[in-house]
Amino acid sequence: MRLIFGLILLTVVAGSYAQTVSIIPQPVSLEQHKGAFVITKNTALVVTDAGDESSASFFNNYLKQIYGFQLAVKNKAAANSIVLTTRKFIQAPAVEGYQLISGPQGVRIEGDSYAATFQGIQTLIQLLPVQKAASLKIASVTVKDAPRFAYRGMHLDVGRHFFPIAFIKKYIDYLALHKMNYFHWHLTDDQGWRIEIKKYPRLTQIGGFRNGTIIGRYPGTGNDEQRYGGYYTQDEIKDIVAYAAQRFITVVPEIELPGHASAAIAAYPILSCFPSESTQHPADCAWAGDTTGKQVQQTWGVFDDVFCAGKETTFEFLQDVMDEVMELFPGKLLHVGGDECPKSNWKRCPQCQQRMRDHNLKDEHELQSYFIQRMEKYLNSKGRSIIGWDEILEGGLAPNAAVMSWRGEEGGITAAKQKHNVVMTPGGWMYFDHTQSEQEDSVTIGGFTTVQKVYSYEPIPAALTADEGKYILGAQANLWTEYIKNPRKVEYMVFPRMSALSEVQWSSKENRNWDSFEKRLQTQFRRYDLWKANYSKAYFDLQATVQPAADYKGLTWKLATKQAGAKISYLVQKNGQAPAKAWAAYKAPIAVQQSLTITARSVAPNGTMGNAVVQEFKFNKATGKPIQLTYQPGRSYPGDGAFTLVNGIQNTKGLARSKEFLGFEGDDCEAVIDLGNATEVKEVIAHILEQNGSWIYRPQSITVWLSDDGSSYREAGTASMFVQVTPLKTVGVSFAPQKARYVKVLIKNHGLIGDGQAGAGHKAWLFVDELEVN
């Protein structure tokens, strides 16, 4: 059964049915009929093809785990049965179209491939009730379905924090339940090497463990000084790969090169450009030299000590590693990283410089391209293909490489235009380590990515033609684990965003609709409860919106809740005064015309109280005034537009709530504020973030001009002295009091990041939180 995208759209037959059908991701076509089928322990599961046994086993295991019973598996159809059939005339194994028909007599699932039949099982699971019972009533439906994208992935970083085999399997099950088919397993990084390589045992003996971990958000408040680590044996990895294959999921291993190599270099220092006393080939030595100065990293960020591109030893080592990796992972794709590779060591390494001369490489970016292309040639000779982060474009893309576009969409667009396959995974939408609640009570890496933002993502950029768009294989979300130490936190970070992602990956663009998804999400929350998954409740947070007052004289604070029937109340505390004695019922947006703090809360009809929202407003003469930007912020850090800089809210959590920042990649921040009339001013202060490990650098300077008419400006002053106001810095320009209506502020970007610094050679980010006019 082949489905033609664009010709078959979602269909729901009108009528009144006792059961609500709620399927995520939204199928291509869904018709609901009268009647129902009831699954009990007497229902048969009919399998006539050995290729469908994995699907039957998955369904039975789900029934046993959630509802406490299993079905007898038979090879002959009868009444009261669920029949699995895979069509024989469809040859392509990647075809995943299926049809599911349920009625009072039973259920029939027909797939175009074994994988397709398995996807039909996931739809059947979503027809099951979301409460435990001995008899499971499912609606009568006809579902015709197939995925939009061939690559539907989730990533898990086990380098920063290690997770046990049992949870890796559980994570894979979560992917399967969301019709995903690729598991990107990030196995090596600066903070840990997690895969056993028998030829190089020190990779796990030394590289698999670090002697401490920073406390809190980078750069941290100290070090716990506790040995931490772990690794997967080759037998464990084979078990995981087989487990995933039974769920029609391909595991893509990532072995980072040439950067993020600290753990490997700690084990075998000769792999560095500057190995100190180590001179032997790593395979030949029981002790690979003095490791003084070489360590498995205990903090986060990007480090200069990368694999030496000038030594043949490096490539011999990596080829040996890849030989063992290929024995463990039968999939065609191998991820080679390629991201965040500082070039400072290469620039001063005689062997790297000689390599550049020998191959007529004009700079170190081309040396990285040489590195990647050489590894690709080796892996291609073994029948494998590489995929890497979008930095592998720099210096020239390897001939057959696929690209994962994480630094926005630009890398993916460039690669697709060059006719290379692409998986879209831009950080602003697809990084699930980002905060999802404005009231986040745990440490995260920053960002602000809600379930609605994830759902809004369109993987095929508008900049591509229809033919170029065919090179977009699909989308993937990434879960980096610097601040994720245990499985419950993993679940908290991925749910419900994984459900939104699944619909982005699977459903046609025409069939995606937030209002529809939001209704189905309510059932999905109950399904998470059934799974006992520790999902985020951020969706139910009070939604607070700050806007300028209609006359630009102050602000308004608007509140809303997604909890049906909930009532909102609030408490006001003016600065320096005791809070109000009684909570006021929220009926309309609250006018804010001075510095104060408002606390709001919601109470559900059953008396359950939601998380309180506490917002402090700090007023100055620019608060709530009209503001315009000369240069727009990056797509990943747009804040609430220019208004972010005058909304009276000063960030107190660094990157925890990035919507309070405007982020400019390489550009200056130039703004013009209209004070409304001639106003006496004597000082302008900018609140900025400096977090070099994230490529966010302090600006060079701030310059202020004043104007009476918005056309003719006079310079008021320049400053470059910064004051630490944890977690931010401020830089201010003071001058003799004078009247002006318009204030122009230019905050000069740091520019290109210098050698030896995180992100060397790249444009620095400038993060601005608030502009004060006093």
Short mmCIF file of N, CA, C and O in Angstrom, two decimals, residues 409-482:
data_model
loop_
_atom_site.label_atom_id
_atom_site.label_comp_id
_atom_site.label_asym_id
_atom_site.label_seq_id
_atom_site.Cartn_x
_atom_site.Cartn_y
_atom_site.Cartn_z
N GLU A 409 19.84 26.99 10.57
CA GLU A 409 19.53 26.24 9.35
C GLU A 409 20.53 26.46 8.23
O GLU A 409 20.49 25.77 7.21
N GLU A 410 21.42 27.44 8.40
CA GLU A 410 22.29 27.85 7.29
C GLU A 410 23.15 26.70 6.78
O GLU A 410 23.32 26.51 5.57
N GLY A 411 23.73 25.91 7.70
CA GLY A 411 24.55 24.78 7.28
C GLY A 411 23.77 23.78 6.46
O GLY A 411 24.26 23.25 5.45
N GLY A 412 22.55 23.50 6.89
CA GLY A 412 21.71 22.57 6.16
C GLY A 412 21.34 23.09 4.78
O GLY A 412 21.32 22.34 3.80
N ILE A 413 21.05 24.37 4.70
CA ILE A 413 20.72 24.98 3.41
C ILE A 413 21.91 24.88 2.46
O ILE A 413 21.77 24.49 1.30
N THR A 414 23.10 25.24 2.97
CA THR A 414 24.30 25.19 2.14
C THR A 414 24.56 23.77 1.64
O THR A 414 24.85 23.54 0.46
N ALA A 415 24.46 22.79 2.54
CA ALA A 415 24.73 21.40 2.16
C ALA A 415 23.71 20.90 1.14
O ALA A 415 24.08 20.22 0.17
N ALA A 416 22.42 21.22 1.34
CA ALA A 416 21.39 20.76 0.40
C ALA A 416 21.60 21.37 -0.97
O ALA A 416 21.40 20.69 -2.00
N LYS A 417 22.00 22.63 -1.01
CA LYS A 417 22.27 23.27 -2.31
C LYS A 417 23.47 22.63 -3.01
O LYS A 417 23.58 22.69 -4.24
N GLN A 418 24.36 22.01 -2.23
CA GLN A 418 25.49 21.29 -2.80
C GLN A 418 25.16 19.82 -3.06
O GLN A 418 26.03 19.01 -3.36
N LYS A 419 23.86 19.48 -2.92
CA LYS A 419 23.37 18.14 -3.18
C LYS A 419 23.90 17.10 -2.18
O LYS A 419 24.20 15.96 -2.54
N HIS A 420 23.99 17.50 -0.93
CA HIS A 420 24.35 16.59 0.15
C HIS A 420 23.13 16.37 1.04
O HIS A 420 22.34 17.29 1.26
N ASN A 421 22.99 15.16 1.56
CA ASN A 421 21.89 14.86 2.45
C ASN A 421 22.05 15.61 3.77
O ASN A 421 23.17 15.84 4.24
N VAL A 422 20.91 15.97 4.36
CA VAL A 422 20.90 16.82 5.55
C VAL A 422 19.87 16.29 6.55
O VAL A 422 18.77 15.88 6.17
N VAL A 423 20.24 16.32 7.82
CA VAL A 423 19.29 16.15 8.93
C VAL A 423 19.24 17.47 9.67
O VAL A 423 20.27 17.98 10.13
N MET A 424 18.05 18.06 9.77
CA MET A 424 17.91 19.36 10.41
C MET A 424 17.75 19.19 11.92
O MET A 424 16.89 18.43 12.39
N THR A 425 18.61 19.91 12.66
CA THR A 425 18.56 19.83 14.12
C THR A 425 18.99 21.16 14.74
O THR A 425 19.85 21.21 15.60
N PRO A 426 18.38 22.27 14.27
CA PRO A 426 18.81 23.60 14.74
C PRO A 426 18.53 23.80 16.22
O PRO A 426 17.46 23.45 16.73
N GLY A 427 19.52 24.38 16.91
CA GLY A 427 19.46 24.49 18.35
C GLY A 427 18.23 25.20 18.89
O GLY A 427 17.72 24.84 19.95
N GLY A 428 17.74 26.22 18.20
CA GLY A 428 16.62 26.99 18.71
C GLY A 428 15.34 26.21 18.84
O GLY A 428 14.44 26.58 19.61
N TRP A 429 15.22 25.10 18.09
CA TRP A 429 14.00 24.29 18.11
C TRP A 429 14.26 22.86 18.58
O TRP A 429 13.39 22.24 19.19
N MET A 430 15.46 22.36 18.30
CA MET A 430 15.71 20.92 18.44
C MET A 430 16.69 20.57 19.55
O MET A 430 17.14 19.43 19.63
N TYR A 431 17.02 21.51 20.43
CA TYR A 431 17.90 21.18 21.56
C TYR A 431 17.05 21.02 22.81
O TYR A 431 16.60 21.99 23.41
N PHE A 432 16.86 19.77 23.21
CA PHE A 432 15.97 19.48 24.32
C PHE A 432 16.65 19.63 25.68
O PHE A 432 16.03 19.38 26.72
N ASP A 433 17.92 20.05 25.69
CA ASP A 433 18.54 20.42 26.96
C ASP A 433 18.19 21.85 27.34
O ASP A 433 18.52 22.30 28.43
N HIS A 434 17.50 22.57 26.46
CA HIS A 434 17.07 23.93 26.76
C HIS A 434 15.93 23.92 27.78
O HIS A 434 15.12 22.99 27.83
N THR A 435 15.86 24.99 28.53
CA THR A 435 14.78 25.19 29.49
C THR A 435 13.43 25.18 28.78
O THR A 435 13.29 25.68 27.66
N GLN A 436 12.42 24.61 29.43
CA GLN A 436 11.07 24.64 28.85
C GLN A 436 10.06 25.34 29.75
O GLN A 436 8.90 25.48 29.38
N SER A 437 10.51 25.81 30.91
CA SER A 437 9.63 26.53 31.83
C SER A 437 10.30 27.81 32.27
O SER A 437 11.48 27.82 32.63
N GLU A 438 9.53 28.90 32.30
CA GLU A 438 10.07 30.16 32.82
C GLU A 438 10.28 30.08 34.32
O GLU A 438 11.00 30.90 34.89
N GLN A 439 9.67 29.10 34.96
CA GLN A 439 9.83 28.92 36.40
C GLN A 439 10.72 27.70 36.70
O GLN A 439 10.54 27.03 37.71
N GLU A 440 11.67 27.43 35.81
CA GLU A 440 12.54 26.26 35.96
C GLU A 440 13.23 26.26 37.31
O GLU A 440 13.84 27.26 37.71
N ASP A 441 13.14 25.12 38.01
CA ASP A 441 13.75 25.03 39.34
C ASP A 441 14.98 24.13 39.36
O ASP A 441 15.51 23.83 40.42
N SER A 442 15.43 23.68 38.18
CA SER A 442 16.65 22.89 38.11
C SER A 442 17.61 23.56 37.14
O SER A 442 17.20 24.37 36.30
N VAL A 443 18.88 23.21 37.23
CA VAL A 443 19.88 23.83 36.37
C VAL A 443 19.76 23.26 34.96
O VAL A 443 19.68 22.04 34.76
N THR A 444 19.73 24.12 33.98
CA THR A 444 19.77 23.70 32.58
C THR A 444 20.85 24.51 31.88
O THR A 444 21.41 25.46 32.43
N ILE A 445 21.13 24.14 30.63
CA ILE A 445 22.18 24.83 29.89
C ILE A 445 21.74 26.22 29.44
O ILE A 445 22.55 27.06 29.10
N GLY A 446 20.43 26.44 29.45
CA GLY A 446 19.91 27.75 29.03
C GLY A 446 18.87 27.59 27.94
O GLY A 446 18.18 26.57 27.86
N GLY A 447 18.79 28.58 27.09
CA GLY A 447 17.80 28.54 26.03
C GLY A 447 16.39 28.58 26.60
O GLY A 447 16.17 28.59 27.81
N PHE A 448 15.41 28.58 25.71
CA PHE A 448 14.01 28.52 26.13
C PHE A 448 13.23 27.94 24.97
O PHE A 448 12.96 28.62 23.98
N THR A 449 12.90 26.66 25.07
CA THR A 449 12.25 25.96 23.97
C THR A 449 11.03 25.23 24.50
O THR A 449 11.15 24.20 25.17
N THR A 450 9.86 25.76 24.21
CA THR A 450 8.61 25.18 24.68
C THR A 450 8.15 24.09 23.73
O THR A 450 8.63 23.95 22.60
N VAL A 451 7.18 23.30 24.17
CA VAL A 451 6.62 22.27 23.31
C VAL A 451 5.98 22.90 22.08
O VAL A 451 6.05 22.35 20.97
N GLN A 452 5.39 24.09 22.23
CA GLN A 452 4.78 24.75 21.08
C GLN A 452 5.85 25.20 20.08
O GLN A 452 5.65 25.11 18.86
N LYS A 453 7.00 25.64 20.57
CA LYS A 453 8.06 26.04 19.65
C LYS A 453 8.59 24.85 18.88
O LYS A 453 8.85 24.93 17.67
N VAL A 454 8.77 23.71 19.56
CA VAL A 454 9.19 22.50 18.86
C VAL A 454 8.20 22.17 17.76
O VAL A 454 8.58 21.88 16.62
N TYR A 455 6.92 22.23 18.09
CA TYR A 455 5.89 21.86 17.11
C TYR A 455 5.89 22.80 15.90
O TYR A 455 5.53 22.40 14.80
N SER A 456 6.31 24.03 16.11
CA SER A 456 6.26 25.02 15.03
C SER A 456 7.35 24.81 13.98
O SER A 456 7.32 25.44 12.93
N TYR A 457 8.31 23.92 14.25
CA TYR A 457 9.45 23.82 13.35
C TYR A 457 9.09 23.14 12.02
O TYR A 457 8.42 22.11 12.00
N GLU A 458 9.55 23.73 10.93
CA GLU A 458 9.39 23.16 9.60
C GLU A 458 10.77 22.75 9.08
O GLU A 458 11.63 23.59 8.83
N PRO A 459 11.02 21.44 8.91
CA PRO A 459 12.36 20.97 8.58
C PRO A 459 12.88 21.39 7.20
O PRO A 459 14.10 21.45 7.01
N ILE A 460 12.01 21.64 6.25
CA ILE A 460 12.49 22.04 4.92
C ILE A 460 12.47 23.56 4.85
O ILE A 460 11.40 24.18 4.79
N PRO A 461 13.65 24.20 4.85
CA PRO A 461 13.69 25.67 4.86
C PRO A 461 13.08 26.26 3.59
O PRO A 461 13.18 25.69 2.50
N ALA A 462 12.48 27.42 3.76
CA ALA A 462 11.86 28.11 2.62
C ALA A 462 12.89 28.51 1.59
O ALA A 462 12.55 28.72 0.41
N ALA A 463 14.16 28.61 1.99
CA ALA A 463 15.22 29.03 1.06
C ALA A 463 15.55 27.97 0.02
O ALA A 463 16.27 28.24 -0.94
N LEU A 464 15.05 26.75 0.19
CA LEU A 464 15.36 25.67 -0.74
C LEU A 464 14.27 25.51 -1.79
O LEU A 464 13.08 25.68 -1.51
N THR A 465 14.68 25.17 -3.00
CA THR A 465 13.72 24.82 -4.04
C THR A 465 13.15 23.44 -3.74
O THR A 465 13.64 22.71 -2.85
N ALA A 466 12.13 23.04 -4.50
CA ALA A 466 11.54 21.72 -4.29
C ALA A 466 12.57 20.62 -4.49
O ALA A 466 12.62 19.64 -3.72
N ASP A 467 13.41 20.74 -5.51
CA ASP A 467 14.44 19.73 -5.76
C ASP A 467 15.48 19.72 -4.65
O ASP A 467 15.93 18.65 -4.20
N GLU A 468 15.89 20.90 -4.19
CA GLU A 468 16.87 20.97 -3.10
C GLU A 468 16.30 20.43 -1.80
O GLU A 468 17.01 19.81 -1.00
N GLY A 469 15.01 20.64 -1.61
CA GLY A 469 14.35 20.16 -0.39
C GLY A 469 14.37 18.64 -0.26
O GLY A 469 14.25 18.11 0.84
N LYS A 470 14.55 17.93 -1.38
CA LYS A 470 14.59 16.48 -1.33
C LYS A 470 15.82 15.96 -0.58
O LYS A 470 15.86 14.79 -0.18
N TYR A 471 16.81 16.82 -0.41
CA TYR A 471 18.02 16.40 0.31
C TYR A 471 17.85 16.49 1.83
O TYR A 471 18.74 16.08 2.57
N ILE A 472 16.73 17.05 2.27
CA ILE A 472 16.45 17.07 3.71
C ILE A 472 15.86 15.71 4.08
O ILE A 472 14.72 15.40 3.78
N LEU A 473 16.67 14.89 4.75
CA LEU A 473 16.23 13.54 5.10
C LEU A 473 15.21 13.53 6.21
O LEU A 473 14.38 12.62 6.31
N GLY A 474 15.29 14.54 7.09
CA GLY A 474 14.38 14.59 8.21
C GLY A 474 14.91 15.49 9.30
O GLY A 474 15.68 16.42 9.04
N ALA A 475 14.49 15.23 10.52
CA ALA A 475 14.84 16.09 11.66
C ALA A 475 15.20 15.23 12.86
O ALA A 475 14.82 14.05 12.95
N GLN A 476 15.92 15.85 13.79
CA GLN A 476 16.34 15.17 15.00
C GLN A 476 16.44 16.18 16.13
O GLN A 476 16.84 17.32 15.92
N ALA A 477 16.08 15.75 17.33
CA ALA A 477 16.31 16.57 18.51
C ALA A 477 17.48 15.98 19.28
O ALA A 477 17.70 14.77 19.30
N ASN A 478 18.24 16.87 19.93
CA ASN A 478 19.45 16.46 20.65
C ASN A 478 19.29 16.72 22.14
O ASN A 478 18.76 17.76 22.54
N LEU A 479 19.78 15.78 22.92
CA LEU A 479 19.75 15.94 24.38
C LEU A 479 21.18 15.85 24.91
O LEU A 479 21.72 14.76 25.10
N TRP A 480 21.78 17.02 25.11
CA TRP A 480 23.11 17.10 25.72
C TRP A 480 22.94 17.07 27.23
O TRP A 480 22.01 17.68 27.78
N THR A 481 23.87 16.41 27.93
CA THR A 481 23.59 16.05 29.32
C THR A 481 24.53 16.69 30.33
O THR A 481 24.73 16.13 31.42
N GLU A 482 25.10 17.85 30.02
CA GLU A 482 25.92 18.51 31.03
C GLU A 482 25.18 18.65 32.36
O GLU A 482 25.77 18.48 33.43
#
